[in-house]
Amino acid sequence: MEFIDLKAQYQAMREGIDARIHAVLDHGQYIMGPEVAELEERLAAYTGARHCITVASGTEALLISLMAIGIKPGDEVITTPFSFIATAEAIVLLGARPVFADIDPATCNIDPGLVEAKITARTRAIMPVSLYGQPADMDEINGIASRHGLTVIEDAAQSFGATYRGKKSCNLSAIGCTSFFPSKPLGCYGDGGAIFTSDDDFARAMREIRVHGQSRRYVHTRIGVGGRMDTLQCAVVLAKLERFEWELGQRAKVAARYDALFSGRLGKIGRTRDRSSVYAQYTVVLDERERLQAVLHAAGIPTAVHYPVPMHMQPAYASYTEPDACPVALDMAGKVMSLPMGPYLDPAATTHVAATLLAAIGEQMPSRGDLLASSP
Ligand SMILES: *Cc1c(COP(=O)(O)O)cnc(C)c1O
């Protein structure tokens, strides 16, 4: 069993992906070819944001966004301690300081009730992460930001396609950033990412920063980076978009099946009715994680931990805050475990994972009657 089965996905979409790749090989415009603009138009329309700017990776999306809003040394950006390191990395690369506000243990997303107390005269932005594919509490965060004149950047690297109160993730705040890393819900075959905004000035700045700060060829109006997403990767995402909604439906079915099998027997990441998750991860919450990972591994079931150490306790980031600053994140880091997930995971495999895990914690599998009663 694979943790995320990218080979099955390729087999399912092989013709479309191959055709798109060959079209690029035939026209030969490997950098900023026509597929780049085509993808940007499709993704902007999908999210409802006015602009989409494709970039070299999710990390680059965060960095270019912070550069575009003018983050400089000494500035502070409030973010969650419980994310992939790229979230805090983009902040410190610009000489700014990440200020960590602890998470809500139910969802593992930043707790908006803890954000306002972290605001100082130096605060410039808030960067929530829509972890595991479920949007953060964006309305509450936008409200705080507008009261204090701050910019909100959603790190939506795991949540492209999710909805929140009728809107799409990536279009829930001034700026949204996503990643097309192969194992993300919408992945390419290398590195790639995208920024979304409806602000024309931010969009222009982002487009310039992406190409070394050029406003015209060899006219460098600002400091930039080499941050383009290449045409071949855009072509892969275009091909994968054809089945994306179907895939999200399949992910939701796998999650619903896990939910029914675990119901009342095992803790899991809580979900809120006003938003949907794209299940970048299906994550359970338990004690004795190491033992259970070993039991599953022995049964041929891969698992992963997102994330074993909160960012504020990583060696390179320890100087930015006190180690006991975010006790909830530290507690959850010891308890979360992600299970195999993906649109091509069949029901029998899902049942095998659940049966193995429940047996290992001494719980019975639900009966057929229980399953029918708990199905939505
Ligand atoms: C994957 C990820 C990133 C980085 O994306 P890359 O494309 O790998 O650079 C940033 N933030 C979060 C929350 C992620 O999951």
Tab-separated table of C-alpha atoms and ligand atoms in Angstrom:
chain	number	residue	atom	x	y	z
A	1	MET	CA	0.000	0.000	0.000
A	2	GLU	CA	1.223	3.501	-0.831
A	3	PHE	CA	0.772	6.479	1.502
A	4	ILE	CA	-0.334	8.537	-1.532
A	5	ASP	CA	-0.624	6.574	-4.787
A	6	LEU	CA	0.739	8.833	-7.548
A	7	LYS	CA	1.304	5.915	-9.944
A	8	ALA	CA	-2.387	4.949	-9.914
A	9	GLN	CA	-3.258	8.577	-10.598
A	10	TYR	CA	-0.900	8.707	-13.572
A	11	GLN	CA	-2.370	5.491	-14.990
A	12	ALA	CA	-5.867	6.962	-14.694
A	13	MET	CA	-4.906	10.151	-16.550
A	14	ARG	CA	-2.009	8.933	-18.660
A	15	GLU	CA	-3.383	9.952	-22.057
A	16	GLY	CA	-4.197	13.505	-21.086
A	17	ILE	CA	-0.940	14.055	-19.214
A	18	ASP	CA	1.200	12.599	-22.007
A	19	ALA	CA	-0.592	14.717	-24.631
A	20	ARG	CA	-0.063	17.894	-22.610
A	21	ILE	CA	3.634	17.113	-22.053
A	22	HIS	CA	4.183	16.338	-25.734
A	23	ALA	CA	2.525	19.587	-26.761
A	24	VAL	CA	5.174	21.447	-24.753
A	25	LEU	CA	8.011	19.363	-26.230
A	26	ASP	CA	6.642	20.206	-29.689
A	27	HIS	CA	6.406	23.981	-29.219
A	28	GLY	CA	9.585	24.154	-27.143
A	29	GLN	CA	8.715	27.201	-25.005
A	30	TYR	CA	9.918	25.699	-21.744
A	31	ILE	CA	9.923	28.957	-19.798
A	32	MET	CA	6.778	31.123	-19.701
A	33	GLY	CA	5.205	29.122	-22.538
A	34	PRO	CA	1.482	29.352	-23.344
A	35	GLU	CA	0.524	26.742	-20.724
A	36	VAL	CA	1.663	29.125	-17.978
A	37	ALA	CA	-0.924	31.782	-18.836
A	38	GLU	CA	-3.533	29.117	-19.578
A	39	LEU	CA	-3.088	27.557	-16.147
A	40	GLU	CA	-3.124	30.953	-14.413
A	41	GLU	CA	-6.439	31.804	-16.102
A	42	ARG	CA	-7.990	28.454	-15.225
A	43	LEU	CA	-6.894	28.588	-11.582
A	44	ALA	CA	-7.932	32.208	-11.072
A	45	ALA	CA	-11.394	31.349	-12.442
A	46	TYR	CA	-11.565	28.248	-10.232
A	47	THR	CA	-10.820	30.166	-7.025
A	48	GLY	CA	-12.622	33.371	-7.943
A	49	ALA	CA	-9.497	35.482	-7.327
A	50	ARG	CA	-8.759	38.109	-9.986
A	51	HIS	CA	-5.121	37.081	-10.383
A	52	CYS	CA	-3.144	33.850	-10.278
A	53	ILE	CA	0.659	34.015	-10.489
A	54	THR	CA	2.344	30.624	-10.882
A	55	VAL	CA	5.712	30.300	-9.158
A	56	ALA	CA	8.508	27.775	-8.642
A	57	SER	CA	7.083	26.178	-5.461
A	58	GLY	CA	4.811	26.723	-2.488
A	59	THR	CA	7.776	28.033	-0.538
A	60	GLU	CA	8.505	30.553	-3.293
A	61	ALA	CA	4.830	31.590	-3.281
A	62	LEU	CA	5.083	32.491	0.414
A	63	LEU	CA	8.395	34.294	-0.047
A	64	ILE	CA	7.263	36.311	-3.089
A	65	SER	CA	4.012	37.245	-1.314
A	66	LEU	CA	5.893	38.564	1.715
A	67	MET	CA	8.283	40.467	-0.590
A	68	ALA	CA	5.342	41.942	-2.532
A	69	ILE	CA	3.768	43.380	0.628
A	70	GLY	CA	7.139	44.869	1.585
A	71	ILE	CA	8.137	42.723	4.571
A	72	LYS	CA	11.568	43.855	5.761
A	73	PRO	CA	14.019	43.164	8.601
A	74	GLY	CA	12.489	43.870	12.004
A	75	ASP	CA	8.891	43.298	10.885
A	76	GLU	CA	6.779	40.688	12.640
A	77	VAL	CA	4.460	38.158	11.015
A	78	ILE	CA	2.038	36.187	13.184
A	79	THR	CA	1.715	32.542	12.193
A	80	THR	CA	0.960	29.069	13.525
A	81	PRO	CA	3.688	26.953	15.124
A	82	PHE	CA	2.164	23.801	13.620
A	83	SER	CA	3.031	23.631	9.922
A	84	PHE	CA	5.670	22.575	7.451
A	85	ILE	CA	8.791	24.652	8.093
A	86	ALA	CA	8.433	26.637	4.833
A	87	THR	CA	5.793	28.841	6.498
A	88	ALA	CA	8.221	30.267	9.062
A	89	GLU	CA	11.213	29.954	6.735
A	90	ALA	CA	9.816	32.476	4.251
A	91	ILE	CA	9.415	34.990	7.096
A	92	VAL	CA	12.940	34.633	8.506
A	93	LEU	CA	14.551	34.660	5.037
A	94	LEU	CA	13.440	38.306	4.792
A	95	GLY	CA	14.904	39.148	8.196
A	96	ALA	CA	11.450	39.377	9.762
A	97	ARG	CA	10.384	37.628	12.949
A	98	PRO	CA	7.804	34.833	13.066
A	99	VAL	CA	5.512	35.296	16.073
A	100	PHE	CA	3.763	32.052	16.904
A	101	ALA	CA	0.157	31.989	18.113
A	102	ASP	CA	-0.869	28.556	19.415
A	103	ILE	CA	-3.356	26.250	17.692
A	104	ASP	CA	-6.889	25.063	18.357
A	105	PRO	CA	-6.471	21.410	19.442
A	106	ALA	CA	-9.699	20.425	17.648
A	107	THR	CA	-8.483	21.337	14.150
A	108	CYS	CA	-4.744	22.006	14.626
A	109	ASN	CA	-5.259	25.339	12.817
A	110	ILE	CA	-4.165	28.635	14.403
A	111	ASP	CA	-6.506	29.711	17.241
A	112	PRO	CA	-7.839	33.144	16.184
A	113	GLY	CA	-8.584	33.922	19.845
A	114	LEU	CA	-4.837	33.997	20.530
A	115	VAL	CA	-3.803	36.212	17.601
A	116	GLU	CA	-4.759	39.695	18.774
A	117	ALA	CA	-2.600	39.481	21.920
A	118	LYS	CA	0.448	38.888	19.695
A	119	ILE	CA	0.049	42.136	17.719
A	120	THR	CA	2.707	44.814	18.330
A	121	ALA	CA	3.700	48.042	16.567
A	122	ARG	CA	5.961	45.910	14.334
A	123	THR	CA	3.306	43.428	13.170
A	124	ARG	CA	2.697	43.604	9.420
A	125	ALA	CA	0.888	40.411	8.462
A	126	ILE	CA	-0.891	37.278	9.681
A	127	MET	CA	-0.134	33.989	7.951
A	128	PRO	CA	-2.622	31.253	8.876
A	129	VAL	CA	-2.138	27.763	7.440
A	130	SER	CA	-5.135	25.719	6.255
A	131	LEU	CA	-3.684	22.522	7.670
A	132	TYR	CA	-4.471	19.023	6.404
A	133	GLY	CA	-6.680	20.584	3.711
A	134	GLN	CA	-9.202	22.367	5.964
A	135	PRO	CA	-9.370	26.196	5.841
A	136	ALA	CA	-8.386	28.093	8.991
A	137	ASP	CA	-10.856	30.482	10.696
A	138	MET	CA	-10.367	33.066	7.964
A	139	ASP	CA	-13.263	35.448	8.774
A	140	GLU	CA	-12.096	35.883	12.361
A	141	ILE	CA	-8.497	36.368	11.186
A	142	ASN	CA	-9.491	38.845	8.463
A	143	GLY	CA	-11.502	40.767	11.055
A	144	ILE	CA	-8.507	41.100	13.381
A	145	ALA	CA	-6.275	42.078	10.452
A	146	SER	CA	-8.598	44.815	9.211
A	147	ARG	CA	-8.903	46.322	12.702
A	148	HIS	CA	-5.103	46.579	12.880
A	149	GLY	CA	-4.235	47.339	9.242
A	150	LEU	CA	-2.488	43.994	8.619
A	151	THR	CA	-2.335	41.823	5.475
A	152	VAL	CA	-3.524	38.204	5.658
A	153	ILE	CA	-1.674	35.578	3.603
A	154	GLU	CA	-3.333	32.155	3.655
A	155	ASP	CA	-0.780	29.337	3.393
A	156	ALA	CA	-3.103	27.108	1.360
A	157	ALA	CA	-0.385	24.680	0.271
A	158	GLN	CA	-2.545	21.798	1.538
A	159	SER	CA	-6.014	23.186	0.876
A	160	PHE	CA	-6.371	24.090	-2.813
A	161	GLY	CA	-9.953	23.136	-3.747
A	162	ALA	CA	-11.392	23.410	-0.229
A	163	THR	CA	-14.324	25.740	0.431
A	164	TYR	CA	-15.078	28.059	3.328
A	165	ARG	CA	-18.479	29.749	3.716
A	166	GLY	CA	-19.118	29.449	-0.014
A	167	LYS	CA	-15.690	30.652	-1.186
A	168	LYS	CA	-12.613	28.758	-2.315
A	169	SER	CA	-9.417	28.438	-0.318
A	170	CYS	CA	-6.679	30.715	-1.802
A	171	ASN	CA	-9.364	33.414	-2.252
A	172	LEU	CA	-10.262	33.861	1.427
A	173	SER	CA	-7.953	36.776	2.227
A	174	ALA	CA	-5.811	39.433	0.501
A	175	ILE	CA	-3.347	36.771	-0.645
A	176	GLY	CA	-3.459	32.970	-0.862
A	177	CYS	CA	-0.515	30.672	-1.645
A	178	THR	CA	-0.588	27.075	-2.769
A	179	SER	CA	1.857	24.319	-3.744
A	180	PHE	CA	1.853	21.758	-6.547
A	181	PHE	CA	4.411	19.510	-4.839
A	182	PRO	CA	3.630	16.012	-6.209
A	183	SER	CA	1.918	14.707	-3.062
A	184	LYS	CA	-0.371	17.731	-2.552
A	185	PRO	CA	-4.030	17.278	-3.563
A	186	LEU	CA	-3.301	19.028	-6.894
A	187	GLY	CA	0.310	18.134	-7.677
A	188	CYS	CA	2.679	18.372	-10.626
A	189	TYR	CA	5.712	16.180	-11.384
A	190	GLY	CA	8.328	18.373	-9.777
A	191	ASP	CA	8.106	21.683	-7.977
A	192	GLY	CA	5.439	24.301	-8.553
A	193	GLY	CA	3.153	26.697	-6.760
A	194	ALA	CA	0.802	29.616	-7.206
A	195	ILE	CA	-0.207	32.900	-5.585
A	196	PHE	CA	-3.765	34.260	-5.695
A	197	THR	CA	-4.883	37.834	-5.111
A	198	SER	CA	-7.534	40.252	-6.303
A	199	ASP	CA	-5.299	43.274	-5.612
A	200	ASP	CA	-3.861	44.608	-8.907
A	201	ASP	CA	-0.838	46.262	-7.261
A	202	PHE	CA	0.119	43.120	-5.315
A	203	ALA	CA	-0.289	41.066	-8.508
A	204	ARG	CA	1.971	43.363	-10.531
A	205	ALA	CA	4.621	43.280	-7.799
A	206	MET	CA	4.427	39.469	-7.619
A	207	ARG	CA	4.788	39.091	-11.399
A	208	GLU	CA	7.866	41.316	-11.356
A	209	ILE	CA	9.466	39.697	-8.311
A	210	ARG	CA	8.996	36.272	-9.960
A	211	VAL	CA	11.335	37.339	-12.798
A	212	HIS	CA	14.149	39.053	-10.881
A	213	GLY	CA	12.168	42.226	-10.268
A	214	GLN	CA	11.935	43.065	-13.971
A	215	SER	CA	9.228	45.466	-15.112
A	216	ARG	CA	10.628	45.230	-18.645
A	217	ARG	CA	13.481	43.186	-20.038
A	218	TYR	CA	16.681	44.136	-18.160
A	219	VAL	CA	14.907	46.877	-16.263
A	220	HIS	CA	14.978	45.806	-12.620
A	221	THR	CA	12.547	48.022	-10.745
A	222	ARG	CA	12.685	45.952	-7.558
A	223	ILE	CA	14.663	43.137	-5.957
A	224	GLY	CA	13.300	39.826	-7.126
A	225	VAL	CA	14.051	36.124	-7.362
A	226	GLY	CA	14.208	33.435	-10.043
A	227	GLY	CA	10.787	32.124	-9.140
A	228	ARG	CA	9.018	30.911	-12.288
A	229	MET	CA	7.087	27.650	-12.590
A	230	ASP	CA	8.195	25.945	-15.810
A	231	THR	CA	5.862	25.255	-18.708
A	232	LEU	CA	6.045	21.443	-18.432
A	233	GLN	CA	4.862	21.537	-14.819
A	234	CYS	CA	2.015	23.888	-15.738
A	235	ALA	CA	1.040	21.430	-18.490
A	236	VAL	CA	0.882	18.578	-15.958
A	237	VAL	CA	-1.384	20.582	-13.639
A	238	LEU	CA	-3.636	21.513	-16.590
A	239	ALA	CA	-4.027	17.820	-17.434
A	240	LYS	CA	-4.725	16.889	-13.820
A	241	LEU	CA	-7.370	19.604	-13.469
A	242	GLU	CA	-9.650	17.565	-15.750
A	243	ARG	CA	-10.298	15.046	-12.989
A	244	PHE	CA	-9.644	17.231	-9.955
A	245	GLU	CA	-13.259	17.632	-8.801
A	246	TRP	CA	-13.842	13.901	-9.209
A	247	GLU	CA	-10.670	13.234	-7.209
A	248	LEU	CA	-11.819	15.560	-4.415
A	249	GLY	CA	-15.072	13.590	-4.299
A	250	GLN	CA	-13.113	10.351	-4.001
A	251	ARG	CA	-10.960	11.803	-1.208
A	252	ALA	CA	-14.126	12.825	0.651
A	253	LYS	CA	-15.482	9.272	0.247
A	254	VAL	CA	-12.312	7.730	1.683
A	255	ALA	CA	-12.456	10.180	4.607
A	256	ALA	CA	-16.147	9.426	5.227
A	257	ARG	CA	-15.347	5.708	5.274
A	258	TYR	CA	-12.521	6.214	7.797
A	259	ASP	CA	-14.849	8.462	9.842
A	260	ALA	CA	-17.546	5.773	9.982
A	261	LEU	CA	-15.083	3.014	10.893
A	262	PHE	CA	-13.411	5.093	13.630
A	263	SER	CA	-16.552	6.762	14.963
A	264	GLY	CA	-16.452	6.859	18.771
A	265	ARG	CA	-13.386	4.616	18.850
A	266	LEU	CA	-10.511	6.919	17.921
A	267	GLY	CA	-9.784	10.663	18.036
A	268	LYS	CA	-9.363	12.559	14.802
A	269	ILE	CA	-8.979	16.099	13.500
A	270	GLY	CA	-12.283	17.905	14.006
A	271	ARG	CA	-14.122	19.429	11.091
A	272	THR	CA	-16.428	22.409	10.919
A	273	ARG	CA	-19.674	22.429	8.926
A	274	ASP	CA	-19.099	25.799	7.278
A	275	ARG	CA	-16.058	24.535	5.345
A	276	SER	CA	-14.858	21.499	3.427
A	277	SER	CA	-11.508	19.737	3.566
A	278	VAL	CA	-9.620	18.350	0.583
A	279	TYR	CA	-7.967	15.839	2.936
A	280	ALA	CA	-4.378	16.554	2.039
A	281	GLN	CA	-3.983	14.293	5.062
A	282	TYR	CA	-6.386	12.111	7.014
A	283	THR	CA	-5.040	12.563	10.502
A	284	VAL	CA	-5.966	10.737	13.695
A	285	VAL	CA	-5.111	11.769	17.240
A	286	LEU	CA	-3.862	9.083	19.618
A	287	ASP	CA	-1.487	8.053	22.375
A	288	GLU	CA	1.294	5.481	21.900
A	289	ARG	CA	1.969	6.695	18.386
A	290	GLU	CA	5.334	5.003	18.027
A	291	ARG	CA	3.968	1.567	18.881
A	292	LEU	CA	0.981	1.983	16.579
A	293	GLN	CA	3.126	3.163	13.685
A	294	ALA	CA	5.251	0.023	14.121
A	295	VAL	CA	2.169	-2.230	14.156
A	296	LEU	CA	0.841	-0.619	10.962
A	297	HIS	CA	4.253	-0.721	9.313
A	298	ALA	CA	4.507	-4.455	10.036
A	299	ALA	CA	1.099	-4.907	8.340
A	300	GLY	CA	2.374	-3.089	5.244
A	301	ILE	CA	0.563	0.172	6.019
A	302	PRO	CA	2.605	3.380	5.710
A	303	THR	CA	1.905	6.292	8.066
A	304	ALA	CA	3.380	9.768	8.499
A	305	VAL	CA	3.542	12.466	11.172
A	306	HIS	CA	2.654	16.046	10.250
A	307	TYR	CA	4.512	17.389	12.195
A	308	PRO	CA	6.615	15.773	14.942
A	309	VAL	CA	8.202	19.033	16.186
A	310	PRO	CA	6.411	22.407	16.165
A	311	MET	CA	8.298	25.085	14.213
A	312	HIS	CA	9.035	27.227	17.291
A	313	MET	CA	10.998	24.309	18.766
A	314	GLN	CA	13.111	23.560	15.707
A	315	PRO	CA	16.799	24.232	16.456
A	316	ALA	CA	17.177	26.979	13.851
A	317	TYR	CA	14.020	28.783	15.064
A	318	ALA	CA	14.443	28.442	18.820
A	319	SER	CA	15.803	31.979	19.219
A	320	TYR	CA	12.537	33.558	18.049
A	321	THR	CA	10.393	32.447	20.970
A	322	GLU	CA	10.244	30.598	24.293
A	323	PRO	CA	10.100	26.789	23.986
A	324	ASP	CA	6.954	26.677	26.148
A	325	ALA	CA	5.206	29.378	24.083
A	326	CYS	CA	2.771	27.032	22.329
A	327	PRO	CA	1.879	24.101	24.611
A	328	VAL	CA	-1.077	22.935	22.507
A	329	ALA	CA	1.076	22.590	19.374
A	330	LEU	CA	3.670	20.653	21.364
A	331	ASP	CA	1.008	18.327	22.752
A	332	MET	CA	-0.570	17.683	19.323
A	333	ALA	CA	2.858	17.109	17.746
A	334	GLY	CA	3.140	14.059	19.996
A	335	LYS	CA	-0.281	12.675	19.099
A	336	VAL	CA	-1.061	13.167	15.398
A	337	MET	CA	-0.650	10.419	12.827
A	338	SER	CA	-1.681	10.562	9.162
A	339	LEU	CA	-3.052	7.480	7.377
A	340	PRO	CA	-2.919	6.476	3.710
A	341	MET	CA	-5.235	8.787	1.737
A	342	GLY	CA	-5.968	9.544	-1.871
A	343	PRO	CA	-8.533	9.333	-4.645
A	344	TYR	CA	-7.328	5.879	-5.689
A	345	LEU	CA	-7.400	4.214	-2.246
A	346	ASP	CA	-10.061	1.516	-2.546
A	347	PRO	CA	-12.635	0.686	0.154
A	348	ALA	CA	-10.982	-2.669	0.964
A	349	ALA	CA	-7.657	-0.925	1.639
A	350	THR	CA	-9.369	1.687	3.810
A	351	THR	CA	-11.047	-1.097	5.810
A	352	HIS	CA	-7.716	-2.930	6.188
A	353	VAL	CA	-6.071	0.212	7.596
A	354	ALA	CA	-8.932	0.835	10.022
A	355	ALA	CA	-9.194	-2.818	11.142
A	356	THR	CA	-5.454	-3.016	11.802
A	357	LEU	CA	-5.398	0.233	13.760
A	358	LEU	CA	-8.528	-0.552	15.799
A	359	ALA	CA	-7.230	-4.034	16.661
A	360	ALA	CA	-3.948	-2.485	17.830
A	361	ILE	CA	-5.779	-0.232	20.312
A	362	GLY	CA	-8.097	-3.037	21.454
A	363	GLU	CA	-11.241	-1.680	19.767
A	364	GLN	CA	-13.798	-3.681	17.765
A	365	MET	CA	-14.583	-2.864	14.159
A	366	PRO	CA	-18.108	-1.453	13.908
A	367	SER	CA	-20.827	-3.903	12.860
A	368	ARG	CA	-22.683	-3.483	9.565
A	369	GLY	CA	-25.614	-2.076	11.510
A	370	ASP	CA	-23.400	0.480	13.285
A	371	LEU	CA	-21.895	1.512	9.965
A	372	LEU	CA	-25.300	2.050	8.369
A	373	ALA	CA	-26.473	4.048	11.388
A	374	SER	CA	-23.397	6.311	11.335
A	375	SER	CA	-23.367	6.930	7.575
A	376	PRO	CA	-24.453	10.453	6.682
B	1	LIG	C1	4.089	21.786	1.156
B	1	LIG	C2	3.941	22.985	1.994
B	1	LIG	C3	4.670	24.172	1.750
B	1	LIG	C4	5.788	24.246	0.754
B	1	LIG	O1	5.442	23.919	-0.538
B	1	LIG	P1	6.631	23.477	-1.558
B	1	LIG	O2	5.956	23.480	-2.889
B	1	LIG	O3	7.092	22.134	-1.127
B	1	LIG	O4	7.693	24.494	-1.472
B	1	LIG	C5	4.398	25.287	2.532
B	1	LIG	N1	3.474	25.253	3.499
B	1	LIG	C6	2.770	24.138	3.783
B	1	LIG	C7	1.739	24.181	4.860
B	1	LIG	C8	2.989	22.961	3.052
B	1	LIG	O5	2.284	21.864	3.350
